[in-house]
XYZ file of N, CA and C in Angstrom:
759
model
N 52.632 98.522 -23.145
C 53.695 98.436 -22.472
C 53.211 97.127 -21.592
N 54.550 96.831 -21.028
C 54.724 95.331 -20.604
C 53.764 94.938 -19.273
N 53.375 93.754 -18.563
C 52.497 93.487 -17.973
C 53.390 93.498 -16.448
N 52.913 93.697 -15.839
C 53.063 94.124 -14.400
C 54.696 93.015 -14.171
N 55.265 93.437 -13.404
C 56.436 92.427 -13.126
C 56.321 92.518 -11.628
N 56.247 91.273 -10.990
C 56.568 91.117 -9.449
C 58.629 90.471 -9.221
N 59.123 91.832 -9.011
C 60.428 91.426 -8.717
C 61.074 90.487 -7.385
N 59.973 90.605 -7.176
C 60.415 89.276 -5.879
C 60.353 88.006 -6.318
N 59.904 87.654 -7.588
C 59.925 86.322 -8.362
C 58.586 85.466 -7.454
N 57.782 86.062 -6.839
C 56.990 85.293 -6.218
C 55.163 85.481 -7.026
N 54.776 84.789 -7.365
C 53.263 85.375 -7.731
C 52.357 83.700 -8.000
N 51.599 83.690 -7.279
C 50.834 82.844 -6.517
C 49.492 82.471 -7.757
N 48.655 81.576 -7.624
C 47.574 81.266 -8.569
C 46.512 82.526 -7.657
N 47.009 82.882 -6.453
C 45.422 83.162 -6.053
C 45.560 84.765 -6.234
N 47.296 85.177 -6.906
C 47.390 86.049 -7.462
C 47.038 86.402 -8.988
N 46.895 85.668 -9.338
C 46.536 85.269 -10.572
C 44.898 85.736 -10.845
N 44.447 84.832 -9.979
C 42.840 85.076 -10.416
C 42.430 86.555 -9.931
N 43.339 87.320 -8.549
C 43.065 88.544 -8.275
C 43.151 89.181 -9.325
N 44.150 88.951 -9.802
C 44.604 90.245 -11.202
C 43.663 90.228 -12.183
N 42.713 89.183 -12.237
C 41.652 89.158 -13.124
C 40.200 90.270 -12.867
N 40.510 90.021 -11.168
C 39.260 91.054 -10.959
C 39.705 92.855 -11.050
N 41.011 93.079 -10.790
C 41.084 94.291 -10.981
C 40.917 95.338 -12.157
N 40.663 96.540 -11.514
C 39.969 97.267 -12.767
C 41.514 97.759 -13.181
N 41.294 97.949 -15.099
C 42.823 97.768 -15.337
C 42.906 99.948 -15.687
N 41.322 100.567 -15.623
C 41.457 102.014 -15.820
C 41.186 102.716 -14.840
N 40.712 104.200 -14.632
C 40.382 104.625 -13.453
C 38.978 105.136 -13.196
N 38.413 104.803 -14.775
C 37.375 105.028 -14.918
C 36.286 103.720 -14.473
N 37.331 102.749 -14.185
C 36.411 101.177 -13.643
C 36.793 101.073 -12.180
N 37.401 101.771 -11.706
C 37.753 101.660 -10.161
C 37.008 102.421 -9.771
N 36.118 101.575 -8.439
C 34.623 101.873 -7.959
C 35.217 102.665 -6.711
N 34.420 103.544 -6.116
C 34.529 104.261 -5.358
C 35.787 105.210 -5.510
N 35.906 105.885 -3.927
C 36.757 106.754 -3.633
C 36.958 107.836 -4.873
N 35.770 108.327 -4.900
C 35.186 109.448 -5.790
C 36.717 110.354 -6.099
N 36.314 111.388 -4.707
C 37.292 112.258 -4.919
C 39.037 112.138 -4.798
N 39.308 111.131 -4.917
C 40.697 110.470 -5.180
C 41.003 110.635 -6.959
N 39.373 109.693 -7.365
C 40.029 109.675 -8.493
C 39.459 110.741 -9.561
N 38.592 111.843 -8.660
C 38.740 112.839 -9.597
C 39.957 113.827 -9.580
N 40.997 113.711 -8.288
C 42.081 114.622 -8.110
C 43.169 113.701 -9.119
N 43.387 112.417 -9.159
C 44.009 111.980 -9.729
C 43.932 112.248 -11.086
N 42.498 111.957 -11.683
C 42.430 112.691 -13.115
C 43.077 113.597 -13.493
N 42.714 114.664 -12.817
C 43.716 116.040 -13.126
C 44.751 116.187 -13.237
N 45.571 115.358 -12.338
C 46.943 115.247 -12.361
C 47.371 114.215 -13.630
N 46.917 113.303 -14.018
C 46.947 112.499 -14.979
C 47.246 113.704 -16.418
N 46.475 114.120 -16.891
C 45.600 114.955 -18.150
C 47.109 116.002 -17.772
N 46.938 116.434 -16.654
C 48.303 117.229 -16.801
C 49.526 117.075 -17.039
N 49.984 115.867 -16.699
C 50.967 115.292 -16.988
C 51.443 115.081 -18.276
N 50.400 114.152 -18.840
C 49.813 114.112 -20.387
C 50.518 114.566 -20.929
N 49.718 116.006 -20.658
C 49.922 117.053 -21.836
C 50.932 118.104 -21.322
N 51.475 118.014 -20.745
C 52.502 118.474 -20.315
C 54.008 117.034 -20.675
N 53.741 116.097 -21.547
C 54.548 115.115 -21.585
C 55.305 114.583 -20.700
N 55.554 114.705 -19.128
C 55.606 114.644 -18.212
C 55.965 113.364 -17.681
N 56.017 112.936 -16.607
C 55.954 111.554 -15.759
C 55.156 112.103 -14.500
N 54.140 110.994 -14.351
C 53.172 111.900 -12.872
C 54.229 112.057 -12.127
N 54.146 113.238 -10.831
C 54.580 113.725 -9.540
C 54.797 111.965 -8.884
N 55.680 112.123 -7.912
C 55.315 110.693 -7.051
C 54.346 110.699 -6.558
N 53.923 109.343 -5.928
C 52.870 109.174 -5.299
C 52.841 108.592 -4.376
N 52.068 108.890 -2.932
C 52.614 108.220 -1.571
C 50.998 107.677 -1.142
N 50.596 106.401 -1.475
C 49.431 105.478 -1.325
C 49.412 104.795 0.177
N 48.517 105.943 1.260
C 48.560 105.150 2.401
C 47.116 104.304 2.544
N 46.951 103.907 3.766
C 45.274 102.994 3.970
C 45.263 101.806 4.401
N 44.358 101.132 5.084
C 44.072 99.984 5.335
C 44.759 98.716 4.495
N 45.059 97.580 4.837
C 45.358 96.422 3.709
C 43.801 96.212 2.768
N 43.975 95.917 1.622
C 42.610 95.479 0.808
C 41.976 96.145 0.071
N 42.606 97.826 0.094
C 41.585 98.592 -0.424
C 42.237 99.070 -1.667
N 43.007 98.150 -2.193
C 43.251 98.667 -3.590
C 44.669 99.661 -3.988
N 45.239 100.002 -3.073
C 46.842 100.357 -3.091
C 47.479 99.903 -4.616
N 47.877 98.581 -4.642
C 48.846 98.270 -5.969
C 47.434 98.149 -6.875
N 46.434 97.830 -7.210
C 45.525 98.160 -8.549
C 45.465 99.538 -8.737
N 45.564 100.422 -7.457
C 45.515 102.151 -8.214
C 46.843 102.353 -8.460
N 47.742 101.565 -7.960
C 49.375 101.756 -8.763
C 49.475 101.516 -10.221
N 49.195 99.835 -10.305
C 48.813 99.672 -12.078
C 47.999 100.587 -12.787
N 46.834 100.871 -12.663
C 45.938 102.133 -13.476
C 46.690 103.234 -13.527
N 47.167 103.431 -12.522
C 48.267 104.795 -12.775
C 48.988 104.529 -13.836
N 50.045 103.464 -13.677
C 51.039 102.946 -15.027
C 50.452 102.972 -16.369
N 49.071 102.542 -16.548
C 48.217 102.258 -17.452
C 47.819 103.662 -18.196
N 47.089 104.596 -17.326
C 47.133 105.756 -17.708
C 47.838 106.762 -18.417
N 49.306 106.300 -17.627
C 50.521 106.975 -18.048
C 51.470 106.545 -19.706
N 50.420 105.258 -19.573
C 51.311 104.472 -20.816
C 52.709 104.119 -20.794
N 53.402 103.616 -19.489
C 54.442 103.270 -18.942
C 54.756 101.899 -18.397
N 55.994 101.745 -18.635
C 56.031 100.298 -18.155
C 55.435 100.343 -16.342
N 55.523 99.286 -16.033
C 54.857 98.876 -14.184
C 56.069 97.970 -13.168
N 56.929 98.468 -12.718
C 57.635 97.861 -11.813
C 57.041 97.592 -10.261
N 57.574 96.506 -9.833
C 56.445 96.129 -8.597
C 58.057 95.715 -7.724
N 57.770 96.149 -6.420
C 58.847 95.357 -5.353
C 58.069 95.357 -3.843
N 58.816 95.038 -2.793
C 58.200 94.987 -1.606
C 59.707 95.486 -0.976
N 59.565 96.502 -0.262
C 60.711 96.922 0.860
C 61.428 96.159 1.102
N 60.787 95.231 1.914
C 61.452 94.142 2.677
C 62.474 93.471 1.553
N 62.457 93.085 0.223
C 63.031 92.692 -0.448
C 64.002 93.227 -1.186
N 64.026 94.612 -0.387
C 65.599 95.226 -0.551
C 66.569 95.716 0.212
N 67.473 94.499 0.102
C 68.587 94.167 0.934
C 69.566 95.462 1.020
N 70.093 95.526 0.023
C 71.190 96.362 -0.367
C 70.692 97.510 -1.197
N 72.100 98.565 -1.221
C 71.918 99.680 -2.162
C 72.287 98.899 -3.918
N 72.808 98.761 -3.438
C 72.838 97.796 -5.173
C 71.569 97.666 -5.296
N 70.707 96.441 -5.064
C 69.726 95.819 -5.132
C 68.433 96.841 -5.695
N 68.740 98.191 -5.193
C 67.810 99.560 -5.847
C 68.228 99.746 -6.896
N 69.516 99.656 -6.849
C 70.451 100.618 -7.607
C 69.910 99.796 -8.935
N 70.025 98.834 -8.939
C 69.523 98.311 -9.966
C 68.519 97.795 -10.645
N 67.402 98.197 -10.028
C 66.596 98.337 -10.377
C 65.707 99.498 -10.849
N 66.258 100.426 -10.424
C 66.446 102.134 -10.674
C 66.898 102.416 -12.250
N 68.477 101.384 -12.232
C 68.847 102.015 -13.225
C 68.086 101.121 -14.879
N 67.521 100.433 -14.591
C 66.266 99.439 -15.602
C 65.363 100.322 -15.662
N 64.597 101.100 -14.802
C 63.487 101.935 -15.108
C 63.960 102.035 -16.695
N 62.489 102.414 -17.744
C 62.276 102.689 -18.688
C 61.983 104.531 -18.281
N 61.589 105.405 -19.542
C 61.336 106.437 -19.472
C 58.983 106.354 -18.988
N 58.788 107.210 -18.175
C 57.501 107.175 -17.800
C 57.660 106.068 -16.782
N 58.012 104.984 -16.757
C 57.674 104.360 -15.806
C 57.359 104.078 -14.730
N 56.331 103.621 -14.300
C 55.859 103.881 -12.796
C 56.594 102.507 -11.662
N 57.099 103.596 -10.895
C 58.077 102.263 -9.870
C 57.427 101.848 -8.787
N 56.837 100.842 -8.324
C 56.003 100.395 -6.866
C 56.548 100.032 -6.056
N 56.396 100.572 -4.941
C 57.230 99.967 -3.636
C 56.281 99.516 -2.763
N 55.763 98.685 -1.939
C 54.987 98.305 -0.900
C 55.765 98.329 0.396
N 54.619 98.597 1.078
C 55.509 98.670 2.359
C 56.756 99.411 2.852
N 56.519 100.394 1.746
C 57.490 101.453 1.940
C 57.841 102.015 2.964
N 57.526 101.750 4.181
C 57.323 102.642 5.836
C 58.672 101.278 6.429
N 59.249 99.900 5.645
C 59.982 99.222 5.968
C 61.121 99.417 5.168
N 61.015 100.369 4.249
C 62.635 100.722 3.656
C 63.732 100.827 4.364
N 64.807 100.587 4.278
C 66.475 101.097 4.982
C 66.599 101.846 4.772
N 67.137 102.858 5.871
C 67.669 103.893 6.234
C 68.852 104.235 4.819
N 69.720 103.555 4.378
C 70.288 103.714 3.218
C 69.908 103.567 2.039
N 68.812 102.921 1.864
C 68.438 102.557 0.881
C 67.092 104.143 0.652
N 66.487 104.349 1.753
C 66.009 106.113 1.398
C 67.093 107.379 1.046
N 68.264 107.479 2.012
C 69.224 108.527 1.314
C 69.519 108.259 -0.491
N 69.486 106.785 -0.996
C 69.563 106.606 -2.437
C 68.325 106.900 -2.570
N 66.796 106.893 -2.868
C 65.983 107.415 -3.232
C 65.646 108.788 -3.058
N 66.091 109.679 -2.475
C 66.377 110.883 -2.068
C 66.577 111.716 -3.243
N 68.207 111.407 -3.903
C 68.227 111.901 -5.343
C 68.051 111.643 -6.299
N 66.811 110.525 -6.357
C 66.239 109.708 -7.308
C 65.158 110.564 -7.506
N 64.441 110.874 -6.732
C 63.611 110.989 -7.032
C 62.967 112.733 -7.280
N 64.248 113.427 -6.858
C 64.358 115.071 -6.425
C 65.199 114.932 -8.210
N 66.399 114.104 -8.042
C 67.019 114.943 -9.562
C 67.328 113.676 -10.913
N 66.499 112.863 -10.414
C 66.613 111.966 -11.040
C 67.877 111.005 -11.609
N 69.026 111.159 -10.402
C 69.953 110.682 -10.802
C 70.010 109.913 -8.882
N 71.335 108.639 -9.304
C 72.162 108.378 -8.081
C 73.215 108.360 -7.402
N 73.678 108.752 -6.664
C 75.582 108.415 -6.454
C 75.889 107.468 -6.155
N 76.575 107.031 -6.632
C 77.721 105.604 -6.683
C 78.868 105.503 -6.552
N 79.172 104.790 -5.707
C 80.738 104.990 -5.260
C 81.679 103.200 -6.260
N 82.816 104.113 -6.487
C 82.893 103.249 -6.950
C 84.990 103.088 -6.438
N 84.915 101.697 -6.255
C 86.660 101.631 -5.854
C 86.408 101.621 -4.242
N 87.443 101.350 -3.337
C 87.631 101.541 -2.330
C 89.060 101.860 -1.918
N 88.696 102.629 -0.434
C 89.984 103.134 0.133
C 90.077 104.520 -0.441
N 91.343 104.343 -0.022
C 91.905 106.292 -0.913
C 91.336 106.407 -2.232
N 91.198 105.167 -3.065
C 91.109 105.926 -4.506
C 89.498 106.014 -4.918
N 88.648 105.888 -3.878
C 87.061 105.427 -4.182
C 86.562 106.999 -4.664
N 85.523 106.919 -5.448
C 85.196 107.944 -6.150
C 83.643 107.882 -6.229
N 82.844 108.965 -6.272
C 81.714 108.916 -6.117
C 81.001 109.508 -7.644
N 80.499 108.934 -8.343
C 79.804 109.143 -9.488
C 78.450 109.652 -9.395
N 77.849 110.231 -10.324
C 76.469 110.432 -10.407
C 75.660 109.822 -11.481
N 74.759 109.189 -11.576
C 74.363 107.882 -12.656
C 72.811 108.331 -13.177
N 72.738 109.126 -14.302
C 71.318 109.609 -14.463
C 70.194 108.832 -14.986
N 69.378 109.067 -14.290
C 68.089 108.086 -14.520
C 67.001 108.654 -15.790
N 66.635 107.710 -15.894
C 65.173 108.360 -16.488
C 63.821 108.609 -15.973
N 63.099 109.945 -16.369
C 62.243 110.527 -15.538
C 61.212 109.200 -15.568
N 60.636 109.539 -13.939
C 60.231 108.122 -13.641
C 58.656 108.689 -12.547
N 57.927 107.434 -12.118
C 56.935 107.660 -10.877
C 57.157 106.917 -9.828
N 57.487 107.341 -8.621
C 57.533 106.498 -7.754
C 56.674 106.566 -7.010
N 55.846 105.230 -6.551
C 54.532 105.408 -6.335
C 55.224 104.070 -4.785
N 55.019 105.050 -3.430
C 55.057 104.333 -2.331
C 53.257 103.942 -1.521
N 53.501 102.468 -1.126
C 52.356 102.037 -0.580
C 52.546 101.613 1.027
N 52.056 101.897 1.820
C 52.209 101.960 3.484
C 50.758 101.143 3.935
N 50.368 100.784 4.894
C 49.624 100.478 5.907
C 49.748 101.406 7.217
N 51.234 101.906 7.495
C 51.957 102.436 7.925
C 52.488 103.722 8.208
N 51.528 104.732 7.460
C 51.776 106.049 7.227
C 52.807 106.601 8.303
N 52.810 106.349 9.502
C 53.305 107.035 10.795
C 54.844 106.833 10.595
N 54.539 105.809 10.102
C 56.319 105.150 9.992
C 57.308 105.314 9.477
N 56.720 106.295 8.537
C 57.532 106.994 7.440
C 58.324 108.195 7.707
N 59.218 107.958 7.593
C 60.506 109.098 7.777
C 59.848 110.313 7.036
N 60.114 111.936 7.956
C 59.268 113.167 7.383
C 60.458 113.471 5.937
N 61.599 113.559 5.983
C 62.358 113.554 4.780
C 62.019 112.397 4.017
N 61.536 111.426 3.591
C 61.192 110.756 2.760
C 59.380 111.230 2.196
N 58.651 111.248 3.198
C 57.735 111.523 2.807
C 57.272 112.707 2.341
N 58.273 113.900 2.729
C 57.904 115.080 1.935
C 58.788 115.100 0.490
N 59.380 114.028 0.312
C 59.236 113.997 -1.554
C 58.437 113.204 -2.723
N 57.209 113.087 -1.664
C 56.190 112.362 -2.601
C 54.924 114.324 -2.999
N 54.802 113.821 -4.006
C 54.419 115.426 -4.724
C 52.422 115.111 -4.505
N 52.319 113.792 -4.559
C 51.029 113.749 -4.331
C 50.082 112.962 -3.419
N 50.183 112.697 -2.005
C 49.494 112.151 -0.888
C 48.219 112.042 -1.124
N 47.920 110.237 -0.978
C 46.758 109.790 -0.943
C 46.151 108.754 0.259
N 45.108 108.923 0.807
C 44.732 108.229 1.748
C 43.536 107.401 1.465
N 43.831 106.304 1.278
C 42.434 105.477 1.046
C 41.302 104.982 2.256
N 40.348 104.826 1.531
C 39.247 104.631 3.195
C 38.951 103.571 2.723
N 37.808 102.781 3.985
C 37.128 101.827 3.939
C 35.811 102.001 2.671
N 35.690 101.448 1.786
C 34.562 101.638 0.828
C 33.232 101.134 1.335
N 31.966 102.153 1.260
C 30.959 102.068 1.484
C 30.199 101.212 1.269
N 28.985 100.794 1.441
C 27.924 99.948 1.358
C 27.889 99.192 -0.486
N 27.409 101.004 -0.941
C 26.944 101.057 -2.349
C 28.220 100.646 -3.254
N 29.431 101.745 -2.980
C 30.538 100.962 -3.376
C 31.214 99.213 -3.568
N 31.173 98.988 -2.424
C 31.095 97.832 -2.267
C 30.032 96.593 -2.964
N 28.797 97.127 -3.616
C 27.803 96.246 -4.418
C 28.497 96.195 -5.468
N 28.648 97.400 -6.330
C 29.223 97.343 -7.584
C 30.166 96.862 -7.561
N 31.398 96.662 -6.730
C 32.545 95.552 -7.016
C 32.201 94.261 -6.936
N 31.178 94.076 -6.357
C 30.745 92.618 -6.712
C 29.896 91.932 -7.664
N 28.973 93.385 -8.181
C 28.194 92.998 -8.800
C 29.097 92.877 -10.347
N 30.364 93.635 -10.474
C 31.997 93.568 -11.787
C 32.168 91.940 -11.500
N 32.861 91.903 -10.156
C 33.314 90.859 -10.289
C 32.868 89.520 -10.286
N 31.322 89.461 -10.101
C 30.207 88.502 -10.316
C 30.178 88.222 -12.113
N 30.024 89.480 -12.667
C 30.385 89.400 -14.211
C 31.763 88.937 -14.786
N 32.016 89.486 -14.207
C 33.985 88.831 -14.617
C 33.913 87.043 -14.492
N 33.696 87.021 -13.465
C 33.601 85.399 -12.887
C 32.635 84.233 -13.373
N 31.668 85.088 -14.057
C 30.602 84.146 -14.985
C 29.471 83.569 -13.905
N 29.496 84.656 -12.811
C 28.693 83.875 -11.636
C 27.446 84.675 -11.624
N 26.424 84.140 -11.454
C 24.683 84.332 -11.243
C 24.519 84.514 -9.965
N 24.451 85.922 -9.318
C 24.026 85.683 -7.834
C 22.846 86.974 -8.163
N 21.975 86.780 -6.940
C 21.269 87.495 -5.974
C 21.327 88.827 -5.651
N 20.321 89.628 -5.860
C 20.567 91.018 -5.289
C 20.346 90.534 -3.209
N 19.782 89.403 -3.172
C 19.868 89.607 -1.881
C 20.892 88.534 -1.075
N 21.921 88.086 -1.822
C 22.931 87.539 -1.810
C 24.180 88.181 -1.536
N 24.045 89.198 -2.971
C 24.758 90.282 -3.380
C 24.955 91.271 -1.787
N 23.834 91.286 -1.747
C 23.872 92.555 -0.643
C 24.735 91.492 1.214
N 24.303 90.666 0.982
C 24.964 89.867 2.734
C 26.048 89.564 2.400
N 26.979 89.289 1.468
C 28.082 89.611 0.702
C 28.937 90.963 1.245
N 28.364 92.215 0.832
C 28.610 93.155 0.757
C 29.118 93.777 2.000
N 27.710 93.321 3.012
C 27.616 93.611 4.751
C 28.621 92.848 5.635
N 29.279 91.598 4.615
C 30.252 90.778 5.219
C 31.215 90.928 4.661
N 31.958 92.105 3.847
C 33.037 92.611 3.734
C 34.029 93.582 4.536
N 33.541 93.853 4.890
C 33.932 95.134 6.074
C 34.845 96.238 5.539
N 33.847 96.379 4.796
C 34.198 97.952 3.415
C 35.565 97.945 2.581
N 36.215 96.286 2.693
C 37.417 96.040 2.069
C 36.793 94.762 0.950
N 37.551 95.315 -0.580
C 37.257 95.146 -1.828
C 38.183 93.614 -1.888
N 39.034 93.142 -1.083
C 39.527 91.937 -1.348
C 38.923 91.300 -0.527
N 38.583 91.212 0.487
C 37.698 90.328 1.277
C 36.397 89.810 0.624
N 35.693 91.052 -0.254
C 34.764 91.062 -1.070
C 34.329 90.180 -1.931
N 35.695 90.359 -2.684
C 35.856 89.073 -3.677
C 36.743 87.497 -3.388
N 37.437 87.678 -2.221
C 37.511 86.405 -1.660
C 36.194 85.837 -1.212
N 35.085 86.116 -0.734
C 34.143 85.424 -0.101
C 33.433 85.494 -1.660
N 33.415 86.409 -2.448
C 32.827 85.863 -4.052
C 32.750 84.768 -4.394
N 34.580 84.551 -4.691
C 35.273 83.398 -5.021
C 35.250 81.839 -4.388
N 34.756 82.353 -3.443
C 34.437 80.744 -2.213
C 32.872 80.469 -2.468
N 32.011 81.602 -2.477
C 30.754 81.213 -3.199
C 30.780 80.532 -3.901
N 31.422 80.715 -5.151
C 31.739 80.317 -6.378
C 32.130 78.689 -6.532
N 32.585 78.097 -5.476
C 33.334 76.843 -5.089
C 32.240 76.287 -4.310
N 31.302 76.831 -3.315
C 30.434 76.371 -3.324
C 29.238 75.973 -3.977
N 29.067 77.092 -4.694
C 27.538 76.301 -5.789
C 28.084 75.558 -6.897
N 29.798 75.597 -7.473
C 29.808 74.658 -8.298
C 29.775 72.900 -7.368
N 30.314 72.970 -6.341
C 30.435 71.666 -5.853
C 28.949 71.467 -5.363
N 27.702 72.191 -5.362
C 26.194 71.888 -4.981
C 25.317 71.540 -6.488
N 26.755 71.746 -7.109
C 25.627 71.872 -8.779
C 24.483 73.343 -8.844
N 24.587 74.219 -8.886
C 23.659 75.010 -8.535
C 24.429 76.507 -9.356
N 23.313 76.899 -9.992
C 24.151 78.236 -10.954
C 23.666 79.466 -10.221
N 23.113 79.691 -9.070
C 23.054 80.641 -8.165
C 23.280 80.446 -6.795
N 22.957 81.590 -5.632
C 23.045 80.996 -4.822
C 22.084 81.162 -3.402
N 21.372 79.900 -3.613
C 20.081 79.954 -2.744
C 20.249 80.256 -0.991
N 19.358 80.689 -0.751
C 19.456 81.189 0.861
C 19.913 79.777 1.954
N 19.586 78.804 1.635
C 20.499 77.619 2.758
C 21.689 77.728 2.545
N 22.279 77.363 0.807
C 23.269 77.335 0.349
C 24.607 78.953 1.078
N 24.033 79.332 0.844
C 24.367 81.095 1.150
C 25.158 81.214 2.190
N 23.971 80.549 3.515
C 24.274 80.813 4.651
C 25.007 79.983 5.223
N 25.274 78.366 4.695
C 25.510 77.436 5.117
C 27.568 77.987 4.482
N 27.636 78.707 3.362
C 29.107 78.835 2.984
C 29.165 80.239 3.516
N 28.403 81.144 4.190
C 29.245 81.997 4.873
C 29.601 81.585 6.113
N 28.300 80.904 6.653
C 29.116 80.846 7.862
C 30.830 80.060 8.303
N 30.805 79.131 7.276
C 32.495 78.719 7.219
C 33.422 79.690 6.572
N 32.744 80.793 5.856
C 33.863 81.969 5.503
C 34.433 83.160 6.291
N 33.437 83.476 6.957
C 33.387 84.591 7.664
C 33.896 84.635 9.542
């Protein structure tokens, strides 16, 4: 499977650091137990039938793992992973170019799907249902419409504003998912996992304090952990003593 493709061309150093902390498979994804259990069933069923996974709609506040979950689904289905955001798609030809370049069993992830333009939504309808797109060749009286076949793929749409997604588009997603804020224990597990990946030694008390300051959001917890690592490295300590911890947290929260 190809590495995740950021179709808008922007991939910052912070994105790369965040990428190292993202779980790669469903068993490594912390929290959201019911969602994981359901997705595991859907994935196994699709693989047994040798079909692509049904289209997935993921909603929830920012920083809870919508993009991470989409990447996990692509790996579990052993397909390519294509990523873009709705604001980056200006014209139908932009979307058509991506759709016609998809490979069989590919996961196509559209972030901020609530911002998709109506003309692009219309194109997605036939792509999602029939795995074809309508394309007009020529202009004026000589113009004619043809249907271009597409490989079987899975569209994953993510949004923080589910209420702004049109009903016709939403109804075409077979698997709706709502990610909620994580509880304290789940954030603790995420922090311990991230600290091992980053080779950080952190006390239980410091980890608990970070979890309390994370607002139930993995992105926030990992950001705080990385900044605490910066303070520890500059102060030349391998752990987070109480005095240093409160000094750093005061600047970060």
